[in-house]
Short mmCIF file of C-alpha atoms and ligand atoms in Angstrom, two decimals:
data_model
loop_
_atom_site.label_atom_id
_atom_site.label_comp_id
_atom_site.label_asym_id
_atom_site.label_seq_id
_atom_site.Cartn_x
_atom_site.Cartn_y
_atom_site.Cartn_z
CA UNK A 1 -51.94 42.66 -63.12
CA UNK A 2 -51.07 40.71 -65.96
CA UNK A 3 -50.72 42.90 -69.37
CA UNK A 4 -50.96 42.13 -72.87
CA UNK A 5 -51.22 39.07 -75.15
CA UNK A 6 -52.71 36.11 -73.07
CA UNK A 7 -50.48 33.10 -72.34
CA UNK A 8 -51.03 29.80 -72.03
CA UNK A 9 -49.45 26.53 -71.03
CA UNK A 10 -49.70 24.54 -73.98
CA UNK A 11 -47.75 21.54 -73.15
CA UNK A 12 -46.83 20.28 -69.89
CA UNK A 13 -43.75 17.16 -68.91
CA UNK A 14 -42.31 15.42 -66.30
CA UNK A 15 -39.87 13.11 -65.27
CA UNK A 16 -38.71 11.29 -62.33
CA UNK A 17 -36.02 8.22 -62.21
CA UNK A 18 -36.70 4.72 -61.67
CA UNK A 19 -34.62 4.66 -58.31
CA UNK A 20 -37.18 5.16 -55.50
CA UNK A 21 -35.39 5.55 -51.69
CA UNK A 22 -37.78 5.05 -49.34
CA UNK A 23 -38.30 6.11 -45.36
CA UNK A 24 -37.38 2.47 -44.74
CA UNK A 25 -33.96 3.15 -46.58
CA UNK A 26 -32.94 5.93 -45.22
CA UNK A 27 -33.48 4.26 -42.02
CA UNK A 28 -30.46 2.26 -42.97
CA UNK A 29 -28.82 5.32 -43.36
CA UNK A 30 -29.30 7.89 -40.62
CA UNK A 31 -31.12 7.87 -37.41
CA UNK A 32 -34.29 8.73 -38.70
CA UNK A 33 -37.71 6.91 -38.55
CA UNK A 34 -40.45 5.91 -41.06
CA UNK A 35 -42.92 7.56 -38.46
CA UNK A 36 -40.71 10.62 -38.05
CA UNK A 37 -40.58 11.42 -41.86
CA UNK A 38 -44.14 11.22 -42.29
CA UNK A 39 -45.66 12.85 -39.56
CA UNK A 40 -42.84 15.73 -39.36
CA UNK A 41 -43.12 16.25 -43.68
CA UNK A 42 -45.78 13.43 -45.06
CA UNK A 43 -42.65 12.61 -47.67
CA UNK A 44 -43.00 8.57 -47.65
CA UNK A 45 -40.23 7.89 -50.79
CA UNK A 46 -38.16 10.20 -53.27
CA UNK A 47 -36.46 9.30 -56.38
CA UNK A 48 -32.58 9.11 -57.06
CA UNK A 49 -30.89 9.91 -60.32
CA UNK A 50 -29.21 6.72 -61.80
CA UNK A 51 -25.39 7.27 -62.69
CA UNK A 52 -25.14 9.60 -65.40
CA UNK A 53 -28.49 11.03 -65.48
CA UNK A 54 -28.21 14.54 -64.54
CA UNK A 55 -30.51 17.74 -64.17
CA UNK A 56 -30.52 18.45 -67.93
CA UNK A 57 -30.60 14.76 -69.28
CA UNK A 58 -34.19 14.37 -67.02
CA UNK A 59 -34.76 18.01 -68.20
CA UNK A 60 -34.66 16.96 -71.86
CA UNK A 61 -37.05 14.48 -71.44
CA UNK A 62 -39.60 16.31 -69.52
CA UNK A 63 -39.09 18.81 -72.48
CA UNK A 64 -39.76 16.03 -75.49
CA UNK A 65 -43.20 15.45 -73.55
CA UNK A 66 -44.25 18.63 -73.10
CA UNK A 67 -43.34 19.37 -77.09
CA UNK A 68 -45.30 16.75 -78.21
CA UNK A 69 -48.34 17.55 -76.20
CA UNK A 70 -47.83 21.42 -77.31
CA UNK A 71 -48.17 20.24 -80.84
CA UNK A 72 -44.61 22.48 -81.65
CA UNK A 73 -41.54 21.39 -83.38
CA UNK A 74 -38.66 21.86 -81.55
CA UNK A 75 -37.60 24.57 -84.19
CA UNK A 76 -41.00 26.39 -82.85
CA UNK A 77 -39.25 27.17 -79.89
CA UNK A 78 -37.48 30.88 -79.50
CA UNK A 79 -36.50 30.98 -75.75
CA UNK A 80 -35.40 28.17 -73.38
CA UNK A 81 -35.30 28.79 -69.57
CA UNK A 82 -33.73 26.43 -67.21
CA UNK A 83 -34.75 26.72 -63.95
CA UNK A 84 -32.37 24.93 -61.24
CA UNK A 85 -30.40 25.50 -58.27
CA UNK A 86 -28.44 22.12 -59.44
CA UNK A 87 -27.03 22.84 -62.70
CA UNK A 88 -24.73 19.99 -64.30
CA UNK A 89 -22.08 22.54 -64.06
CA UNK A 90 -22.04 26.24 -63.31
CA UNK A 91 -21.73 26.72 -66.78
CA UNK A 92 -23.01 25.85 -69.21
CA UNK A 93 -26.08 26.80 -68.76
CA UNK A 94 -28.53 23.90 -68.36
CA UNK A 95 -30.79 25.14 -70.87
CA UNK A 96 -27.80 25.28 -73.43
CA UNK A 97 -27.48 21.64 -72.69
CA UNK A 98 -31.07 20.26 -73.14
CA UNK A 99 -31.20 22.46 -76.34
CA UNK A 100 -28.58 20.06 -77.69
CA UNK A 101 -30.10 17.26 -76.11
CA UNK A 102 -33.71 17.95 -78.41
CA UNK A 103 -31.60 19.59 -81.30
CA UNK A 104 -33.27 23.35 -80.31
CA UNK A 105 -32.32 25.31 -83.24
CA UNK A 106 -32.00 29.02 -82.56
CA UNK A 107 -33.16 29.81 -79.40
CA UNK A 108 -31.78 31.87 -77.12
CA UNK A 109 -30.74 29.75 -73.72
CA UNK A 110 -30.65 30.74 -70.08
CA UNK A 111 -30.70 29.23 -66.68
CA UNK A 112 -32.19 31.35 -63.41
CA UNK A 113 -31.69 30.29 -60.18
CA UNK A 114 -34.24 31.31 -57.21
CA UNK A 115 -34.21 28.10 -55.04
CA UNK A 116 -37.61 25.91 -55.31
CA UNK A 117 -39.46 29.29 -56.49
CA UNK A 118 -37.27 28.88 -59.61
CA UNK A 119 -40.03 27.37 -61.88
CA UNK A 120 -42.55 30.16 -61.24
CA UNK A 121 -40.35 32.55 -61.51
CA UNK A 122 -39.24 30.97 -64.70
CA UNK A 123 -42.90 30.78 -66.08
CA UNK A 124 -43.43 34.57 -65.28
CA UNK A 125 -40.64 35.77 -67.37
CA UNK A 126 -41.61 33.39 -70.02
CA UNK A 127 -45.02 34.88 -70.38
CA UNK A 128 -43.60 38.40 -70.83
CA UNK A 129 -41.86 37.50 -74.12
CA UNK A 130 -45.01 36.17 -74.97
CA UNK A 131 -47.50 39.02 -73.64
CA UNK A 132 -45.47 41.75 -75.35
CA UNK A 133 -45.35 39.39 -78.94
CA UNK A 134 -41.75 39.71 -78.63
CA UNK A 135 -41.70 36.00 -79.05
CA UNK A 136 -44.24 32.90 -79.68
CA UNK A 137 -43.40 29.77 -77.96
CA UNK A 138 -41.00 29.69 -74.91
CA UNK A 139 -39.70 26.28 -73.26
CA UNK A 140 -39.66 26.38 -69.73
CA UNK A 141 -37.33 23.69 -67.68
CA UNK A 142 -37.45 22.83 -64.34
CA UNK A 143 -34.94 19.75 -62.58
CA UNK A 144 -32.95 18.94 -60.08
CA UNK A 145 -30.66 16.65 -58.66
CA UNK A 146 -30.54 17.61 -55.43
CA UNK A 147 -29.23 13.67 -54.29
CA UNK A 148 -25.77 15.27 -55.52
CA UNK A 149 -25.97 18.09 -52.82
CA UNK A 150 -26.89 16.43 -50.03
CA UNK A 151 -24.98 15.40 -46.82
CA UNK A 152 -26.17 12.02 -46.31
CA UNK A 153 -24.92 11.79 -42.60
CA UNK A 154 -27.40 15.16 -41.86
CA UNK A 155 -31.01 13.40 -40.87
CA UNK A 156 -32.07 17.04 -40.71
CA UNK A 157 -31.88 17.43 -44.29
CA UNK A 158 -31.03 13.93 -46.51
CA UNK A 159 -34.92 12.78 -45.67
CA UNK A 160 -36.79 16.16 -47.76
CA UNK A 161 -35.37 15.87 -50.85
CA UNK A 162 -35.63 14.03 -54.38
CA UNK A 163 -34.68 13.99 -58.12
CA UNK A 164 -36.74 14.91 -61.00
CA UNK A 165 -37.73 17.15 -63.94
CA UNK A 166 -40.73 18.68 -65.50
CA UNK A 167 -41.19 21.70 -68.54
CA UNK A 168 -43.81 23.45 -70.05
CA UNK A 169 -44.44 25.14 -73.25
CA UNK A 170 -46.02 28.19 -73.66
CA UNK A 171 -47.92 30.04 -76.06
CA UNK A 172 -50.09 32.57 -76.71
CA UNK A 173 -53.42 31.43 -75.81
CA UNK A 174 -55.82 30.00 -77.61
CA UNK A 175 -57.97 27.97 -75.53
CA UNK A 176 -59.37 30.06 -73.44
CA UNK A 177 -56.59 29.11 -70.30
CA UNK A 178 -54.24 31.57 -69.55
CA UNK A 179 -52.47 33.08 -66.93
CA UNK A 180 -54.10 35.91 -64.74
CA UNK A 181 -51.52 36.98 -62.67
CA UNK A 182 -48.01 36.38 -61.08
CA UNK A 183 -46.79 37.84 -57.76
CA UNK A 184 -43.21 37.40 -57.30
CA UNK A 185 -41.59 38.62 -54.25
CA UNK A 186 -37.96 38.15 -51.77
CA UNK A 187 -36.10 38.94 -48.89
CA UNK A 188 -32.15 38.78 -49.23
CA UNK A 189 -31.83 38.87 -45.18
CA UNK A 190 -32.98 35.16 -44.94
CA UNK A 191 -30.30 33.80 -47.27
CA UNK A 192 -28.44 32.23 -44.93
CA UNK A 193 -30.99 29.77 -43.32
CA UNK A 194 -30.95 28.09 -46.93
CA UNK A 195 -27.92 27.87 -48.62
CA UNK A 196 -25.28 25.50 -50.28
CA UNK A 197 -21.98 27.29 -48.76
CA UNK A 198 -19.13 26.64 -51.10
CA UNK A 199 -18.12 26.11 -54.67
CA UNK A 200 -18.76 30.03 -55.69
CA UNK A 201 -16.68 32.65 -55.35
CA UNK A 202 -17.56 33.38 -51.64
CA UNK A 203 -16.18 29.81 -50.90
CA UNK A 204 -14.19 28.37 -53.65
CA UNK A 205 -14.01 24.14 -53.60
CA UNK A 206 -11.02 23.40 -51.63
CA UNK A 207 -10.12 20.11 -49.30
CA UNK A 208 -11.68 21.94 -46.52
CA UNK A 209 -14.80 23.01 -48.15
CA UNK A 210 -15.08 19.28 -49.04
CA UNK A 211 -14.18 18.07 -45.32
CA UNK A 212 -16.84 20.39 -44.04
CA UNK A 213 -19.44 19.15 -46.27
CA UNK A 214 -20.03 22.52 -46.87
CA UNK A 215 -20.83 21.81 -50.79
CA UNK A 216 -24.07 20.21 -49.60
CA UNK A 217 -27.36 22.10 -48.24
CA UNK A 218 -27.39 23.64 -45.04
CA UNK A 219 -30.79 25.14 -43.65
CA UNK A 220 -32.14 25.92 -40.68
CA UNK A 221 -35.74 23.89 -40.84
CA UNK A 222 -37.66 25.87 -38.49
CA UNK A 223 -36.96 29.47 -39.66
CA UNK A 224 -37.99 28.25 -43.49
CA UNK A 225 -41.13 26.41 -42.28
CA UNK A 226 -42.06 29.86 -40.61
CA UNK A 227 -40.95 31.99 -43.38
CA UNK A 228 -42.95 29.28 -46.25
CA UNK A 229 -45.85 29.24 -44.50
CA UNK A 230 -46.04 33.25 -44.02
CA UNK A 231 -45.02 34.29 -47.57
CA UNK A 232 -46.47 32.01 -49.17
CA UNK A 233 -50.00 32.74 -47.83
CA UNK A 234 -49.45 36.41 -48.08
CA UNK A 235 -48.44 35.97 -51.78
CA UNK A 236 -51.55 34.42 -52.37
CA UNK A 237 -53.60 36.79 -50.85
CA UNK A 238 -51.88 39.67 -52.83
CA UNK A 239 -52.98 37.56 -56.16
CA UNK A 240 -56.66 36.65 -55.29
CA UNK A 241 -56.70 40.40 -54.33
CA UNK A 242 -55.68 42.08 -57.65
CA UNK A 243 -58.20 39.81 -59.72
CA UNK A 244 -61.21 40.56 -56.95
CA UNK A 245 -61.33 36.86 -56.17
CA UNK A 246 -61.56 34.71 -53.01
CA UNK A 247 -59.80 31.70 -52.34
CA UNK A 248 -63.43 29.86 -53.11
CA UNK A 249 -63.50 31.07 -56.60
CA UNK A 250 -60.36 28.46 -57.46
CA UNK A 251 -60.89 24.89 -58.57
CA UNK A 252 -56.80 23.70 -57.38
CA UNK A 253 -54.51 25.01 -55.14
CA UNK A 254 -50.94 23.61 -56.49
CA UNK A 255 -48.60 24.54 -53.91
CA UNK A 256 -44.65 23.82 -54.04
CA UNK A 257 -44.29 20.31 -52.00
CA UNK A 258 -41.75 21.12 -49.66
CA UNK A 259 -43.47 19.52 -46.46
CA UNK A 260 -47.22 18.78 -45.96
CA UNK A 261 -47.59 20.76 -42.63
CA UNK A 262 -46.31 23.66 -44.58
CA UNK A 263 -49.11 23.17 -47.10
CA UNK A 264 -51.93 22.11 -44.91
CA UNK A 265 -51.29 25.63 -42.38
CA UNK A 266 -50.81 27.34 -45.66
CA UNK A 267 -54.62 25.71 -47.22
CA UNK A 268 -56.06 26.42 -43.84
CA UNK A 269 -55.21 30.15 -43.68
CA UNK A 270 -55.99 30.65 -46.76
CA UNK A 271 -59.38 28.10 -46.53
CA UNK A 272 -58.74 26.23 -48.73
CA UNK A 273 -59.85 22.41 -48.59
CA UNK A 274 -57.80 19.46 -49.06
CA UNK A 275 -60.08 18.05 -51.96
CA UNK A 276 -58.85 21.30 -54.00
CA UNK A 277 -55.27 21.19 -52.57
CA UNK A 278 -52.79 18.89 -55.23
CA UNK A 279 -50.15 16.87 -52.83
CA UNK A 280 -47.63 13.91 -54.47
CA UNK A 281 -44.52 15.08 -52.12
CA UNK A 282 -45.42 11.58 -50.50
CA UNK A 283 -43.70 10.05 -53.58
CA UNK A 284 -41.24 12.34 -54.67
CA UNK A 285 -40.34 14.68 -51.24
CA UNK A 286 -38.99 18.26 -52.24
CA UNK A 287 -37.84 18.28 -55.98
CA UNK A 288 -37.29 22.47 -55.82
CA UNK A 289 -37.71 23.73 -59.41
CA UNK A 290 -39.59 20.47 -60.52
CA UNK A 291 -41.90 20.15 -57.88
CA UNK A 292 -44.59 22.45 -59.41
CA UNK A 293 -44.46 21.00 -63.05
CA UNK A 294 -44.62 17.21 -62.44
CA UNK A 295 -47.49 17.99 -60.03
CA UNK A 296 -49.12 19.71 -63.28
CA UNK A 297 -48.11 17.34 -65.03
CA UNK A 298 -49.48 13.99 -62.96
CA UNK A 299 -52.70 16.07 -62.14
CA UNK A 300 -53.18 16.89 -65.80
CA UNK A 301 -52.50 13.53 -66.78
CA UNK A 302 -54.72 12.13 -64.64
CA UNK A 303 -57.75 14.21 -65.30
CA UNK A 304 -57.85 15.93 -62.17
CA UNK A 305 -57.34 19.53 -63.33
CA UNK A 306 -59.00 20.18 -66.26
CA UNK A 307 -59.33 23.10 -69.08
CA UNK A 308 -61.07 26.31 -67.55
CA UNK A 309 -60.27 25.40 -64.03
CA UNK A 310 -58.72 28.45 -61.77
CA UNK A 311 -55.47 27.26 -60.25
CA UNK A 312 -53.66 29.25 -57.71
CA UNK A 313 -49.97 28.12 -57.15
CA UNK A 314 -47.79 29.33 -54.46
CA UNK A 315 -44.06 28.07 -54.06
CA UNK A 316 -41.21 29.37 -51.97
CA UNK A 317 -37.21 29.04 -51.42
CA UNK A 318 -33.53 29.68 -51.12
CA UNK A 319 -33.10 33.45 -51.19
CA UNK A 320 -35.70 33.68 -49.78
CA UNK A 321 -37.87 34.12 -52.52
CA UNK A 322 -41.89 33.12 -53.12
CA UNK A 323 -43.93 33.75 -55.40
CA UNK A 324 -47.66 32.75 -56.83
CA UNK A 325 -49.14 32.46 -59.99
CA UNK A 326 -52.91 32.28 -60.79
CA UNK A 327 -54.14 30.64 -64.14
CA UNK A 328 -56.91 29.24 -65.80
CA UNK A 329 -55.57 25.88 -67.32
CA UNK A 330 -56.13 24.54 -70.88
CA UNK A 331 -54.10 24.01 -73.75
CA UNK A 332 -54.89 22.08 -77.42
CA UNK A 333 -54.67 18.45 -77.10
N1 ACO B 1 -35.41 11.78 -38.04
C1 ACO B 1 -35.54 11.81 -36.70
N2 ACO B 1 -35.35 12.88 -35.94
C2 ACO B 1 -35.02 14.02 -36.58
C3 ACO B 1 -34.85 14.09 -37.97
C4 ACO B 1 -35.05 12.90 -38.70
N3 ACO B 1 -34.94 12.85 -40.04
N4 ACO B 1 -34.52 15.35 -38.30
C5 ACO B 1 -34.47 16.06 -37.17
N5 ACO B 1 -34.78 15.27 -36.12
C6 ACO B 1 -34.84 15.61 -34.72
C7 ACO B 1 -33.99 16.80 -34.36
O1 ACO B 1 -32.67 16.43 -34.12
C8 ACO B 1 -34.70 17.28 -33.10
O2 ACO B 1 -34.26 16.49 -32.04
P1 ACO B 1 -34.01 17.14 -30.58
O3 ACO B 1 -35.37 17.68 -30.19
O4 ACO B 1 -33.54 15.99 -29.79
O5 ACO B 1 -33.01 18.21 -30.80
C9 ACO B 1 -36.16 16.95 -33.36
O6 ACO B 1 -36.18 15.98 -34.43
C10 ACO B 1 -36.98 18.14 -33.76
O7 ACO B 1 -36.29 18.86 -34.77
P2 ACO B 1 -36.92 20.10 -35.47
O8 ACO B 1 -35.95 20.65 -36.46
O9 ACO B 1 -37.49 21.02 -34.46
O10 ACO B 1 -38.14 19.40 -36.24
P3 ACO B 1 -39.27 20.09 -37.03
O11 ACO B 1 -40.57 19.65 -36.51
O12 ACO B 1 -39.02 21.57 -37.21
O13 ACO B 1 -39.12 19.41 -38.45
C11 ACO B 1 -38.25 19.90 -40.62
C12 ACO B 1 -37.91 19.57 -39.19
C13 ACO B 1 -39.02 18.72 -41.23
C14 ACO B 1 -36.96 20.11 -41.40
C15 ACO B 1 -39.12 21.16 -40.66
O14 ACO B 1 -38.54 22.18 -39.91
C16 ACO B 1 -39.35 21.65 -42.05
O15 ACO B 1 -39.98 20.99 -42.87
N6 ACO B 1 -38.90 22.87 -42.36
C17 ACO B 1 -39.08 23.40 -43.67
C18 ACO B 1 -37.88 23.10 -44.44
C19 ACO B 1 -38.15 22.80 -45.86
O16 ACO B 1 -39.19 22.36 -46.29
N7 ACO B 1 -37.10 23.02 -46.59
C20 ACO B 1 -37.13 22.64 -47.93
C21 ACO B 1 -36.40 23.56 -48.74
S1 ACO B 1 -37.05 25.13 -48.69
C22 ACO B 1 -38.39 25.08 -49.44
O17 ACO B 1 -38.58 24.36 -50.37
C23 ACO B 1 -39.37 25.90 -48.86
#
């Protein structure tokens, strides 16, 4: 149950890149099919990071948009969290780089990695600094740019994935929203039907590593679909049980968009119907840590979600971790 000082999001941002690959291109790429893609995952395009843009460069300006709607200085800000299994570089940290990006004074700067659960995960920590008035205003990140890990010759894999950013500020809150719970759970056995092989200290980058294409995502597809759709309606249950709700008392279900079948079994369990459930993977495919914010963000922005409506978001990923939060959105225009 969540303790203490209510928190809200006050400011929410996303970004995607210009360059959209469709089914059609990647047609030209592997042997893969328009029809495949969409009925196996409902992804119909993705976006690509241009040359040079990287996760914290789309990070940073996801960040400037959810300042500005927060209303905060970037001197407000006392904590930045950068959520991302595709760092620019191991280190530093990606939230060390978008606080030079937005000249972040004086905040302490950290990155987490938990696979696509990342940006919950991220949002629940945040919200303790806040809940025990340790600190104010936290800035939580969440990008990708997962184009750079992938093996494009792997059908199995090159079709689910896309670039993009989002953040969110939060702060104590004010406007009645809030968060109501978190549930945050994981299961270390599982780690290796998701995982990116080399380039740590298991596998340092060598030729071979590089010959092997073993710096690019490897997963076994059917175990996570079985594993997503399990956890993630079991972590929603646990939530809607500690608060004494039902799945009818929420206005959105915001789930991580990793495939649609894996949200539509997960909405049906759970009875949930697809007028409540928020789905854009057809435009962006998987974007891990920024999948959950720039569906906030788009559904925010385009009215659909409004302040005082219950949202219940569920994500899961590499570790395998999941994870759901449950919240009552609103923050000051
Ligand atoms: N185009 C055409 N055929 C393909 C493609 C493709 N892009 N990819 C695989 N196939 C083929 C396979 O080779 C196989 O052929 P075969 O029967 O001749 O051997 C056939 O399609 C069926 O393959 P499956 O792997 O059984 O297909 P499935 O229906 O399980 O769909 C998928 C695969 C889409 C990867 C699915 O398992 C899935 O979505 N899993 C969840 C993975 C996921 O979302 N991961 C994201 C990261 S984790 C996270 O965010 C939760």
């Amino acid at each position: 149950m969540f303790k203490g000082r209510s928190v809200e999001i006050a400011g929410i941002g996303a970004y995607v890149p210009e360059k959209i690959l469709s089914n059609a291109d990647l047609e030209k790429i592997v042997d893969t099919s328009d029809e495949w893609i969409t009925t196996r995952t409902g992804i119909k395009e993705r976006r690509i990071a241009a040359e040079g843009e990287t996760t914290s460069s789309m990070m940073a300006k996801a960040a400037d948009l959810a300042i500005k709607q927060a209303g905060i200085s970037p001197s407000d800000i006392e904590l930045i969290i950068g959520c991302t299994a595709t760092p620019d570089m191991a280190f530093p940290s990606s939230a060390c780089l978008v606080q030079k990006q937005l000249s972040i004074p004086n905040a302490g700067a950290f990155d987490l990695e938990s696979g696509c659960s990342g940006f919950l995960y991220g949002l629940s920590i945040a919200s303790q600094f806040i809940a025990s008035n340790a600190m104010d205003t936290v800035l939580v990140l969440g990008g990708e740019t997962l184009s750079r890990i992938q093996n494009w010759s792997d059908r199995s894999t090159c079709v689910l994935f896309g670039d993009g950013a989002g953040a969110a500020v939060l702060k104590p809150g004010k406007s009645g929203g809030g968060i109501l719970n978190f549930h945050l759970d994981s299961d270390g056995t599982y780690g290796g039907a998701l995982c990116l092989p080399a380039g740590g200290s298991a596998m340092p980058a060598s030729k071979e590593t590089v010959e092997k294409n073993l710096h690019t995502v490897h997963m076994d597809g059917r175990e996570i679909f079985r594993q997503a759709v399990t956890k993630m309606t079991e972590s929603a249950l646990i939530s809607l049980g500690e608060l004494g709700m039902s799945p009818n008392d929420i206005d959105y279900y915001i789930p991580h968009q990793a495939n649609i079948r894996i949200i539509d079994s997960v909405a049906k369990k759970l009875g949930i119907p697809k007028e409540k459930t928020i789905v854009n993977l057809q435009k962006y495919g998987n974007t891990s840590c920024a999948s959950l914010p720039i569906a906030l963000y788009e559904a925010d922005k385009e009215g659909k979600i409004k302040p005082g409506d219950t949202l219940l978001m569920t994500v899961v990923g590499a570790g395998l971790s999941w994870g759901t939060m449950i919240l009552k959105w609103g923050h000051e225009k």
